[in-house]
Coordinates of C-alpha atoms and ligand atoms in Angstrom, one line a residue:
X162 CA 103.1 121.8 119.2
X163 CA 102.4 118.3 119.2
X164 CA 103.4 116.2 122.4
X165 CA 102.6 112.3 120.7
X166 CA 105.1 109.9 121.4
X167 CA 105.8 108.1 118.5
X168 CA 105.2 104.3 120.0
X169 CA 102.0 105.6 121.1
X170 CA 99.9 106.1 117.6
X171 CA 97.5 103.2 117.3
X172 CA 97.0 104.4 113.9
X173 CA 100.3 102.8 112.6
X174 CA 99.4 99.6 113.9
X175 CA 95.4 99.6 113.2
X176 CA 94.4 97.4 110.6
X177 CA 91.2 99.6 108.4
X178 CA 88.0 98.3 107.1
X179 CA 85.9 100.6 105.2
X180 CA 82.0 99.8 104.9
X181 CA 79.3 101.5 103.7
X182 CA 76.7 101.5 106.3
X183 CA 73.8 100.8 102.9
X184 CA 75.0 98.0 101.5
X185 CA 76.4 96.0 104.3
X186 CA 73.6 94.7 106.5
X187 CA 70.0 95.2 106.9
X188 CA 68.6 95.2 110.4
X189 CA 64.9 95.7 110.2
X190 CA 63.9 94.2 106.8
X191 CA 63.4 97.2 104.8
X192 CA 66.3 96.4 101.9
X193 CA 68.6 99.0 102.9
X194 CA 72.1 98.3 105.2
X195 CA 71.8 100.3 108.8
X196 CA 73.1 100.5 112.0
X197 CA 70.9 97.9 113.5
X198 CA 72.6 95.5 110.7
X199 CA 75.9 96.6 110.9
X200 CA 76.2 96.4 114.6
X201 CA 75.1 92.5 114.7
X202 CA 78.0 92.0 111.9
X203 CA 80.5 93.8 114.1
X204 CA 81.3 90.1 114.9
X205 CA 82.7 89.3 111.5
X206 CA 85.3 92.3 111.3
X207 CA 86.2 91.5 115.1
X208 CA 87.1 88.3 113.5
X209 CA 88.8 89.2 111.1
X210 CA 91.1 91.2 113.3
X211 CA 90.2 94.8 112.1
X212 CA 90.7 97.2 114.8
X213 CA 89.5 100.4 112.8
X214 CA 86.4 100.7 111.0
X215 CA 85.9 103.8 108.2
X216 CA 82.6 104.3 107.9
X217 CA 81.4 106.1 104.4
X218 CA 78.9 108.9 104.5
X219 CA 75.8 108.0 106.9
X220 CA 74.5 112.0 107.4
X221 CA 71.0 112.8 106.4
X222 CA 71.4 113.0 102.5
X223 CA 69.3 113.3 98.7
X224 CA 71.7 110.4 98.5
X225 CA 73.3 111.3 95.0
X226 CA 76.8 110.8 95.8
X227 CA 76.6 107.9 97.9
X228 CA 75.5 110.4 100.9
X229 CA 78.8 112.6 99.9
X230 CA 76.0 115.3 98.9
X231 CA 75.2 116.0 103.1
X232 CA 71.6 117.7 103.7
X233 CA 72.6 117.9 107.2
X234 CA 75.6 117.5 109.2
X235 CA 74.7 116.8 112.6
X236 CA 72.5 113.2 112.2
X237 CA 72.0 109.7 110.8
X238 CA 70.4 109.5 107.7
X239 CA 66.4 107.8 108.7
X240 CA 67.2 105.3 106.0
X241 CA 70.0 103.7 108.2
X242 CA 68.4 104.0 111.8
X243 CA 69.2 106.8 114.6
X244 CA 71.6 109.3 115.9
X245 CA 71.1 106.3 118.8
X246 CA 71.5 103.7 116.8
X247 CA 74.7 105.5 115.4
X248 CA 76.0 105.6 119.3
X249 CA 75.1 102.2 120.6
X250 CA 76.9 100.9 117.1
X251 CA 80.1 102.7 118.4
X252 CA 80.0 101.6 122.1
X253 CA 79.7 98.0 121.1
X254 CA 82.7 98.6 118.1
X255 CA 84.8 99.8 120.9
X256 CA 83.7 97.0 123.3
X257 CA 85.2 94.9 120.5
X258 CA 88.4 97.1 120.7
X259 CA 87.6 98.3 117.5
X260 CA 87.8 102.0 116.7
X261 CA 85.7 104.0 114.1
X262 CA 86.5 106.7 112.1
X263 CA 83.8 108.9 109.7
X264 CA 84.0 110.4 106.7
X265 CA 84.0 114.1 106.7
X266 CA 82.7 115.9 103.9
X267 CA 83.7 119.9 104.2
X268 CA 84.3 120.7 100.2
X269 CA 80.9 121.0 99.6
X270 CA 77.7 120.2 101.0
X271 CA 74.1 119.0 99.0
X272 CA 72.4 121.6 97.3
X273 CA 69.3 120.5 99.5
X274 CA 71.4 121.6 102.6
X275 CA 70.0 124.4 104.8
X276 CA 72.5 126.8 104.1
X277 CA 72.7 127.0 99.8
X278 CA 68.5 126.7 100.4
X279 CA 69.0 129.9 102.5
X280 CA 71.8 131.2 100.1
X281 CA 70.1 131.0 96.7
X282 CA 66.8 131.9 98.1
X283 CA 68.2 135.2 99.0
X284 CA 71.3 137.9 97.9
X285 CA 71.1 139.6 101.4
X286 CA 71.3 136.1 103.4
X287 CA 73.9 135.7 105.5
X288 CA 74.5 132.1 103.8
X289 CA 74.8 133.6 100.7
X290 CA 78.8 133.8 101.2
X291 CA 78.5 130.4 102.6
X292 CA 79.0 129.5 98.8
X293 CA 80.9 130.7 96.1
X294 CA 79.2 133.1 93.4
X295 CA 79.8 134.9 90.1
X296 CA 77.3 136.7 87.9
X297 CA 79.3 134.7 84.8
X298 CA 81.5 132.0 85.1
X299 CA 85.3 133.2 84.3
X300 CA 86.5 132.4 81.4
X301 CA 88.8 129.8 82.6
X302 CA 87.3 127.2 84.1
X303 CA 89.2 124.3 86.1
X304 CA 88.0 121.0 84.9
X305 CA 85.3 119.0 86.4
X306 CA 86.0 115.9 89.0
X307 CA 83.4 113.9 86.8
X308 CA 84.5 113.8 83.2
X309 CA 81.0 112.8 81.2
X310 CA 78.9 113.6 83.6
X311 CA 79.3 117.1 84.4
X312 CA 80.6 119.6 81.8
X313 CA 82.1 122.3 83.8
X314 CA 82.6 123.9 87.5
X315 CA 79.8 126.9 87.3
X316 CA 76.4 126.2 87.8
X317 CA 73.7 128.6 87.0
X318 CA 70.8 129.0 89.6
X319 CA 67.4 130.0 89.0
X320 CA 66.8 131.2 91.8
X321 CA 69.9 132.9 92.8
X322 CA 70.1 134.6 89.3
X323 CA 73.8 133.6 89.9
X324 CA 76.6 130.9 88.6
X325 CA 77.9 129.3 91.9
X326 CA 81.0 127.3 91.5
X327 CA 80.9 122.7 92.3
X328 CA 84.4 121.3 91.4
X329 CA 82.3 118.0 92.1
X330 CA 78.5 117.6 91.1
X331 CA 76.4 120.4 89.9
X332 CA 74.6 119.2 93.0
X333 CA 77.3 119.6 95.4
X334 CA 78.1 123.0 96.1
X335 CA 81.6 123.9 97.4
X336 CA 81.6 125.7 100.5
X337 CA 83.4 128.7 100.4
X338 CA 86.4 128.6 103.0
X339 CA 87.4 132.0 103.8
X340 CA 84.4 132.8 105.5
X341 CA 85.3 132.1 109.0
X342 CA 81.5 132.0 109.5
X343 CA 81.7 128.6 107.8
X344 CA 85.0 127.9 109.5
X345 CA 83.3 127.9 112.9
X346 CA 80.1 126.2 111.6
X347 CA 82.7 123.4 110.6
X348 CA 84.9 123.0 113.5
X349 CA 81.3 122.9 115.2
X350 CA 80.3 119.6 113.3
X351 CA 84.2 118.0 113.4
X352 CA 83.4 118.5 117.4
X353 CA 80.1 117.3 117.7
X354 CA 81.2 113.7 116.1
X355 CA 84.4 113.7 118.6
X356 CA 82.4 114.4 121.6
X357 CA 80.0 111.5 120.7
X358 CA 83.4 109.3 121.0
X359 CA 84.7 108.8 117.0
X360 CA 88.6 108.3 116.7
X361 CA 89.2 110.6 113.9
X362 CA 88.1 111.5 110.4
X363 CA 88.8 110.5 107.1
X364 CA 89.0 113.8 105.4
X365 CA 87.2 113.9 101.1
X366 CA 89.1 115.8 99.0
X367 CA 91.9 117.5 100.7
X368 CA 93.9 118.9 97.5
X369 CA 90.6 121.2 96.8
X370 CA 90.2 122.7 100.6
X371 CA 94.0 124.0 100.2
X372 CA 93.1 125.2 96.4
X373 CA 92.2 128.9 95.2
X374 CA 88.9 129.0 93.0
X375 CA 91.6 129.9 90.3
X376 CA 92.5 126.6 90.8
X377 CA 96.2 127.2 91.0
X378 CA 97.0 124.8 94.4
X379 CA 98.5 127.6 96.8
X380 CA 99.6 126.0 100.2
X381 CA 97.6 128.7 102.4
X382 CA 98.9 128.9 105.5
X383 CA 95.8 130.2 106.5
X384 CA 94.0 127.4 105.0
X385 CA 91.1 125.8 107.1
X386 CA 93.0 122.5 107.0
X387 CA 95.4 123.2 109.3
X388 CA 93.0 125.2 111.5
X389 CA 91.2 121.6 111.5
X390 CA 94.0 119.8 112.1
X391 CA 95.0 121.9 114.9
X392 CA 91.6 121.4 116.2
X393 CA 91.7 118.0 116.1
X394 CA 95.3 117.7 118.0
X395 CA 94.1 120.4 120.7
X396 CA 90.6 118.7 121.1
X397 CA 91.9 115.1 121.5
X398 CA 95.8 113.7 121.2
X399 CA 94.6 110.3 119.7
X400 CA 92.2 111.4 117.1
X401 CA 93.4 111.0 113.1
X402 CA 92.8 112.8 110.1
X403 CA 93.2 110.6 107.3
X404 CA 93.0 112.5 104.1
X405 CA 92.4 111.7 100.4
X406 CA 94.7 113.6 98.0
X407 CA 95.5 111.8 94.8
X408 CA 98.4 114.6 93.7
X409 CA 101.9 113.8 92.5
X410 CA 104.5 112.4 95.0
X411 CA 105.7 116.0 95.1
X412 CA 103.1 117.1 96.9
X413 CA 101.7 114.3 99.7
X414 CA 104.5 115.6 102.0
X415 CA 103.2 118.7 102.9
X416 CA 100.0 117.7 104.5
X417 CA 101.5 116.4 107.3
X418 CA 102.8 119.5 107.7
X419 CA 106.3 118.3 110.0
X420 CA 103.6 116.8 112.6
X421 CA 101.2 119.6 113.0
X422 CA 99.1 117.9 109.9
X423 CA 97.2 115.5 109.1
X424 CA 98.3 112.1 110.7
X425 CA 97.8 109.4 107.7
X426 CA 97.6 109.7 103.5
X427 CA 96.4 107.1 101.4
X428 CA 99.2 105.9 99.6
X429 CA 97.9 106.5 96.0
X430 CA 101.8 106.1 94.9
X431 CA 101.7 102.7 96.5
X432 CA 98.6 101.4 95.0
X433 CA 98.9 102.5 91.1
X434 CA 102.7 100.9 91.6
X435 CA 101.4 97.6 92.6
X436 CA 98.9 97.3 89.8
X437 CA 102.0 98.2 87.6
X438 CA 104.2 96.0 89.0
X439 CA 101.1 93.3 88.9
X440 CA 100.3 93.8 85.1
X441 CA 103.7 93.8 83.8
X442 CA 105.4 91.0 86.6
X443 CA 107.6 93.3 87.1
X444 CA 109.1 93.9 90.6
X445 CA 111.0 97.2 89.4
X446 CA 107.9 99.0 89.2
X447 CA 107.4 98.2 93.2
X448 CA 111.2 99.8 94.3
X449 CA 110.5 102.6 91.9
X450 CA 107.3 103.1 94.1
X451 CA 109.6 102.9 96.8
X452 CA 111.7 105.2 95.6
X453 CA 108.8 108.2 94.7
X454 CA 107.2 108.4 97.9
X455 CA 108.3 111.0 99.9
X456 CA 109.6 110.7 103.3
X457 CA 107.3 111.9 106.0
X458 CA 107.7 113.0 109.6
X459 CA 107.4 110.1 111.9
X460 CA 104.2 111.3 113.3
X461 CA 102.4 111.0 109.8
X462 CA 102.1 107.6 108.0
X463 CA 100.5 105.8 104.9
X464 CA 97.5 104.3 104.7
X465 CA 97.9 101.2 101.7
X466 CA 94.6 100.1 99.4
X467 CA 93.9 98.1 96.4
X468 CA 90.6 99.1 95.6
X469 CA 88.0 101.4 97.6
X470 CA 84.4 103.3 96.7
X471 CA 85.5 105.1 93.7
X472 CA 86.7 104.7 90.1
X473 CA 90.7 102.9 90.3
X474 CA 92.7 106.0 89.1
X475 CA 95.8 104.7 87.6
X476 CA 97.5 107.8 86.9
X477 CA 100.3 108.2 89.0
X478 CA 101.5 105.2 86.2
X479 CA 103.6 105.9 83.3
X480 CA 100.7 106.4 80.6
X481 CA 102.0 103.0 78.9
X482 CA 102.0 101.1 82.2
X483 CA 98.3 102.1 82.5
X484 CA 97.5 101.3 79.3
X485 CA 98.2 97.7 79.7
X486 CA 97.0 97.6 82.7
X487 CA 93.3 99.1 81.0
X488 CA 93.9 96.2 78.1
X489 CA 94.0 93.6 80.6
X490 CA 91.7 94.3 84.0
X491 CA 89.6 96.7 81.5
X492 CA 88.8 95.6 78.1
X493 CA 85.2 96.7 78.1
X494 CA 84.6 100.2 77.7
X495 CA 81.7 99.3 80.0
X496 CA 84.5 98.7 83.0
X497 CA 85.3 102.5 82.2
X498 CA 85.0 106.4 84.2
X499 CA 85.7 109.3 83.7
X500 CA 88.1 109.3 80.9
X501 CA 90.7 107.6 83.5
X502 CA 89.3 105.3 86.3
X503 CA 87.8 101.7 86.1
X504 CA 84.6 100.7 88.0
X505 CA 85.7 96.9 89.0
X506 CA 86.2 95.4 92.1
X507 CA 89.7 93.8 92.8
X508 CA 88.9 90.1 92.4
X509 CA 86.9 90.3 88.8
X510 CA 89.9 92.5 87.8
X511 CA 92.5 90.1 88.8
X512 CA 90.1 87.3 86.8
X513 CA 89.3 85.9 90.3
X514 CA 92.5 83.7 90.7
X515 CA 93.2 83.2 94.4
X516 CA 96.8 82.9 94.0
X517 CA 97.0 86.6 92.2
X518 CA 94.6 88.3 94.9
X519 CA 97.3 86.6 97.8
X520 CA 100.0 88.1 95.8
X521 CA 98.3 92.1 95.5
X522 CA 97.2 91.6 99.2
X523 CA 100.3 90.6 100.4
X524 CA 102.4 93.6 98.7
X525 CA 99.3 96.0 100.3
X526 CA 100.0 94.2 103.7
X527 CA 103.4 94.5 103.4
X528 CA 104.5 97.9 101.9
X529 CA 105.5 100.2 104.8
X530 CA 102.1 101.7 106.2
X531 CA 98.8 101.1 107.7
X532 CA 96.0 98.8 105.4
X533 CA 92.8 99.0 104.4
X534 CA 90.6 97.1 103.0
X535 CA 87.4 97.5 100.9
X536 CA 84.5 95.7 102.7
X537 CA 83.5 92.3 100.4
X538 CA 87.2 92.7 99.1
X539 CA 88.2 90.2 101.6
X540 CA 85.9 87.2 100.5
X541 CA 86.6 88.5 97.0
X542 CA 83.2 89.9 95.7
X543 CA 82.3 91.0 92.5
X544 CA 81.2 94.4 90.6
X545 CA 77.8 95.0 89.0
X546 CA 78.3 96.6 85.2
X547 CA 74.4 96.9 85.5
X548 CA 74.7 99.6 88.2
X549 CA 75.3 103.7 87.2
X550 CA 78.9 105.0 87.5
X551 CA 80.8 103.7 90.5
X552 CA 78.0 101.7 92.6
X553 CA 79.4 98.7 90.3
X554 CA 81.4 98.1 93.5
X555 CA 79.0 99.2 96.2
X556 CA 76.5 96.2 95.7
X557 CA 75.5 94.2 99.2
X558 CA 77.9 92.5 101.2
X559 CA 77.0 88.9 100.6
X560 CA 77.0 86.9 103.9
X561 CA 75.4 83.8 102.8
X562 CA 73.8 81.6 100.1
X563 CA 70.4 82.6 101.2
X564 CA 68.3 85.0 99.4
X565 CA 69.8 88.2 98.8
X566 CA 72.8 87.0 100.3
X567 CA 71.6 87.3 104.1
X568 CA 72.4 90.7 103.6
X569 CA 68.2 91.6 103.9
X570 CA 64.7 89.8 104.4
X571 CA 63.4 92.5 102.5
X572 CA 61.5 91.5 98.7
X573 CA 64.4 91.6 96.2
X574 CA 62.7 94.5 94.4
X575 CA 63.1 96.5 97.8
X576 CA 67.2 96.0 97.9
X577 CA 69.0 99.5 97.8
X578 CA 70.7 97.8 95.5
X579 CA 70.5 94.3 93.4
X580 CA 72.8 91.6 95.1
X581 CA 75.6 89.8 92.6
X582 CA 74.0 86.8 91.6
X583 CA 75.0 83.6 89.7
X584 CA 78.4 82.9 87.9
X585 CA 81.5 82.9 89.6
X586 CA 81.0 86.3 91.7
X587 CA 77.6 85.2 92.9
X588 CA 76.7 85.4 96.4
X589 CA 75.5 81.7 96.3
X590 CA 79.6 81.0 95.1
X591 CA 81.3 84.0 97.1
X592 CA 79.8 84.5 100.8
X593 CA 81.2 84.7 104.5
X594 CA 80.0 81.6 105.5
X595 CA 81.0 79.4 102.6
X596 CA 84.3 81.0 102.8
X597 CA 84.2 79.7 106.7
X598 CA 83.9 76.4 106.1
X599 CA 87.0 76.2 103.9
X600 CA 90.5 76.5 105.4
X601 CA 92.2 77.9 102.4
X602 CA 89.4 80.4 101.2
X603 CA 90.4 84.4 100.5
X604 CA 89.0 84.9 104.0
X605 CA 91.1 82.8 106.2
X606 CA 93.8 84.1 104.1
X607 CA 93.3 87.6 104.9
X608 CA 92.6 87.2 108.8
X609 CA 96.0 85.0 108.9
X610 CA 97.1 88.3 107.0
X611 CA 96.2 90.4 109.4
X612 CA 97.2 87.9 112.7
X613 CA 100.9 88.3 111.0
X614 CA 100.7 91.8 110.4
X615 CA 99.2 92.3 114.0
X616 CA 102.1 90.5 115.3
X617 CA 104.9 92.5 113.8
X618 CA 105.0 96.0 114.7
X619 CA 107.8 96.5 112.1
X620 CA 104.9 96.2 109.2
X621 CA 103.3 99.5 110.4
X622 CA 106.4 100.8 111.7
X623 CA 109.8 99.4 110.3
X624 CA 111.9 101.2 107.9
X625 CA 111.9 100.0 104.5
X626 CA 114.7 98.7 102.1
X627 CA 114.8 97.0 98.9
X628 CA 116.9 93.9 98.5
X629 CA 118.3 93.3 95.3
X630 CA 117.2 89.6 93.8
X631 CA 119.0 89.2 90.7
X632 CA 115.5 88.5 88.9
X633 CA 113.5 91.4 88.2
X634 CA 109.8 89.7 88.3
X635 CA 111.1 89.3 92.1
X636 CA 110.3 91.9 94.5
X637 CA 112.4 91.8 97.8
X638 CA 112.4 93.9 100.7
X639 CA 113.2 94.3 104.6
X640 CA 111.2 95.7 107.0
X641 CA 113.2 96.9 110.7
X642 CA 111.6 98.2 113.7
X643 CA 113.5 98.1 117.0
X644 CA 114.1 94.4 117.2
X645 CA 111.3 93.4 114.8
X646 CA 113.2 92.2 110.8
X647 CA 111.3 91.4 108.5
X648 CA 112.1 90.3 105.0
X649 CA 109.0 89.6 102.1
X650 CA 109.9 87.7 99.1
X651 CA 107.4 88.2 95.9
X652 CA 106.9 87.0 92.7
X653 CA 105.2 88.7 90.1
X654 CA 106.1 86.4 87.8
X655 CA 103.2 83.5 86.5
X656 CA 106.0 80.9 86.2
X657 CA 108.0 79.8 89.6
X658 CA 111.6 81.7 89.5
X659 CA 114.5 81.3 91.9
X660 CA 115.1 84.0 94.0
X661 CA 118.1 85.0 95.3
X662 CA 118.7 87.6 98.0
X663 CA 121.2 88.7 100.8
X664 CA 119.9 88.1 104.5
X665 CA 122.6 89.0 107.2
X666 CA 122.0 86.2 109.8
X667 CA 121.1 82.9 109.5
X668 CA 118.6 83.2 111.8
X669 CA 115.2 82.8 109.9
X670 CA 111.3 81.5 110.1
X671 CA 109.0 81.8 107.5
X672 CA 105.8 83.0 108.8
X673 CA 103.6 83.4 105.7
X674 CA 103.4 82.3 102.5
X675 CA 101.5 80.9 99.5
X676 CA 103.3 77.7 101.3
X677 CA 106.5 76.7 103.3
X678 CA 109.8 77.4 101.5
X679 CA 113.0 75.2 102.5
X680 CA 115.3 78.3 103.7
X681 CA 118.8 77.8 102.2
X682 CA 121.9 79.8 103.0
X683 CA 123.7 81.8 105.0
X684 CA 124.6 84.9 103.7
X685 CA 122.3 84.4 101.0
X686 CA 119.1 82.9 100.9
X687 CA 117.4 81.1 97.9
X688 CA 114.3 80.3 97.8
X689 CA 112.4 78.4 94.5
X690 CA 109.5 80.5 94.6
X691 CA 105.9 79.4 92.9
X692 CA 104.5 81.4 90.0
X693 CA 102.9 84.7 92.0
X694 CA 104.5 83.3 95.4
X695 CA 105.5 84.8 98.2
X696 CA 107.1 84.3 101.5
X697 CA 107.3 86.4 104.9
X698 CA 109.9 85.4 106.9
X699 CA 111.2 86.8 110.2
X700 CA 115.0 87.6 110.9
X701 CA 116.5 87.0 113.9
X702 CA 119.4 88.0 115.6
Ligands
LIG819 C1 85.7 111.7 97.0 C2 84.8 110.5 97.4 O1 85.7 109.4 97.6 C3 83.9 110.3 96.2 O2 83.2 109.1 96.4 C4 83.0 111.5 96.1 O3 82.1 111.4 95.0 C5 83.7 112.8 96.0 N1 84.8 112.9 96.9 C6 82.8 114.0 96.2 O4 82.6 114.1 97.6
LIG820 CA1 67.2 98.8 107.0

């Protein structure tokens, strides 16, 4: 049904910044991030060279989950400005030539919505079916998202004198999906944020909207993610869903559904693999990534990550790969979730070595797909083991070395959230504009990342290969897209190795690179590579 031509999809080209609109600038000096704030900073991602920004959860919300736990659909929370200040933000992104996707939430909603207000109130309410309910919880239940924090998926209500059924918070009902009178409520809100001129959605917890309440994952036909992703393609033929489904690699291919589905995954596969391959120097783990990921239809495509909002959930890994990768970016217990996830940012996890973050950003930028990147990830901030569960890594962007960062004018006390301060993560260390004034910083780094990527359509498009190097801490590979070849040399290794791999012309130019390599060879190249370096380098006919 679909009529996109492949070199049209800006998504495989975009480059994806993700910010939470709280903690990344405050506009009227009241502590908390906003619209206002965010808007004056659109400079810095335009900068950069992002060209798609993923906003988090900004809806009217009890704010529990981050503003996951949505009160109401159809505004901005007061906390971070208008509905207007919402539409001005977006007219000046675009001006920019940025686009902006939103987070949509359809799992569940808060129990402070409307409707579960309406539906426990009252057996005879039309919203009572909105939710699920069960006079006792069965006796099998599926586990809880939140290991230690919640103890099961049925919640008694008081008011209700029923169990109703969260596979997340107690706090965040699910919505119950057959009833198409949720359905069209749904498809209501997905086109009330198109019309207002959004480029798609990134779309929470897709494995649960395709699941029974048994909990056995049935691929419904009937299941209201492909009515939404129908919806989507009939309402606009540029608009994205990108969804979040952490399953096994048997799995990821079916929600793109041979075009009709949703147009972009993260790449969970992808992202445990590098850490792998990262902790253990060992390229092997990167082509056995390669290998695992399922083909997809060349309308869909992956979206690559290091680290985002949540826990890092390792467990697409061989159980002894993630074990040492817990013993060395995880020690503490503290750094801990959830029986399986760790609450650190990127940088602190990688001991904040420059030359290792290059390395894990340039196997993100360079694995076949689209990036994104975790907002303070590119100047290399810091988590805060202070903070509850996963808001370790939501603390305020730090733009400068004034107090609280620049980030607000607002008394400290007042911050949603205490800046990182002091030692070698704090914002008087790690902020934009210090990183500004110094050619080599993490920031530079990542918008010459980006300039390259931008550059070379085969990054977002190519087809992938991996080269044999003789050495396996070296990770080689070729990218090909039309006439765009690209070939990525990386090593894991701490010590410099000597890399040695085939390259059919002798036609070659580094681009990129922890520093210029002499390129030796003809059918071969060699290239003396630096502990953790790594070279991009362009083939030419
Ligand atoms: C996935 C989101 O990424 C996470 O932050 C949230 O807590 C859950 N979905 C529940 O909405
Ligand atoms: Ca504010």
């Amino acid at each position: 049904m679909l009529s996109r031509s492949v070199s049209d999809l800006w998504y495989k080209d975009a480059i994806i910044y993700c910010i939470d609109v709280e903690t990344y600038m405050d506009g009227n000096g009241d502590g908390i991030g906003d619209f206002r704030g965010l808007t004056v900073r659109l400079n810095h991602l335009a900068g950069l060279g992002v060209t798609c920004l993923w906003l988090l959860p900004f809806y009217p919300s009890p704010n529990r989950d981050n503003g996951y736990d949505i009160a109401d659909y159809y505004g901005v929370d007061p906390r971070y400005g208008s509905l207007g200040d919402f539409v001005e933000f977006l007219r000046q992104a675009r001006q920019r030539g940025m686009k902006v996707i939103v987070d949509l939430v359809v799992n569940h909603t808060s129990d402070q919505h409307p409707w579960f207000q309406a539906a426990r109130a009252d057996r005879d309410s039309p919203f009572r079916s909105f939710y699920i309910w069960e006079d006792e919880p069965p006796a099998h239940q599926e586990p809880n998202v939140f290991p230690g924090k919640e103890t099961g998926t049925w919640q008694y209500d008081e008011h209700a004198g029923q169990y109703y059924y969260h596979r997340f918070y107690h706090f965040e009902p699910d919505l119950n999906m057959a009833n198409t009178a949720v359905r069209d409520e749904l498809r209501k809100v997905i086109g009330f944020w198109m019309e207002l001129g959004i480029s798609g959605f990134r779309v929470d917890a897709v494995p649960f909207l395709i699941e029974s309440v048994e909990g056995s994952i049935v691929v419904d036909p009937a299941s209201f993610l492909w009515e939404m992703c129908r919806f989507v393609n009939v309402r606009s033929g540029d608009a994205i869903l990108l969804g979040e489904a952490n399953v096994p690699p048997s799995q990821p291919g079916q929600y793109f559904d041979q075009g009709n589905g949703m147009q972009m995954l993260f790449n969970f596969i992808a992202m445990n693999y590098t850490f792998g391959a990262l902790v253990r120097q060992a390229a092997t783990l990167l082509a056995d990534a390669l290998n695992i990921i399922p083909a997809i239809h060349p309308i869909g495509q992956w979206t690559n990550f290091l680290r985002n909002h949540d826990e890092l959930d390792l467990s697409r890994l061989p159980q002894s790969v993630q074990d040492d990768h817990f013993a060395a970016c995880a020690p503490d217990q503290s750094m801990r979730l959830y029986n399986r996830g760790i609450r650190r940012r990127l940088a602190p996890m990688l001991g904040g070595d420059q030359r290792r973050l290059e390395l894990a950003y340039s196997l993100m930028f360079t694995l076949p797909g689209t990036p994104v990147l975790w907002y303070g990830d590119e100047i290399g901030m810091g988590e805060d083991l202070a903070q509850e569960e996963r808001l370790s890594v939501r603390t305020p962007m730090q733009w400068t070395d004034d107090p609280n960062a620049g980030f607000s004018s607002a008394d400290p006390e007042k911050l949603v959230r205490p800046v990182i301060s002091g030692g070698k993560f704090g914002y008087e260390r790690v902020n934009v504009i210090a990183q500004q004034r110094v050619p080599e910083s993490l920031m530079n780094w990542v918008e010459r990342a980006i300039r390259n990527h931008k550059e070379h359509p085969a990054f977002g498009r190519g087809a992938v290969q991996v080269l044999g190097t003789v050495d396996r801490a070296v990770f080689g590979h070729r990218l090909d897209w039309d006439s765009d070849h690209m070939l990525l040399v990386h090593n894991l290794a701490s010590r410099p190795r000597t890399a040695t791999v085939p390259v059919p012309t002798a036609g070659m130019r580094q681009l990129f690179g922890n520093r210029s390599y002499a390129l030796r060879g003809r059918k071969e190249l060699t290239l003396e590579l630096d502990g953790h370096g790594y070279a991009w380098i362009e083939l030419r006919e």
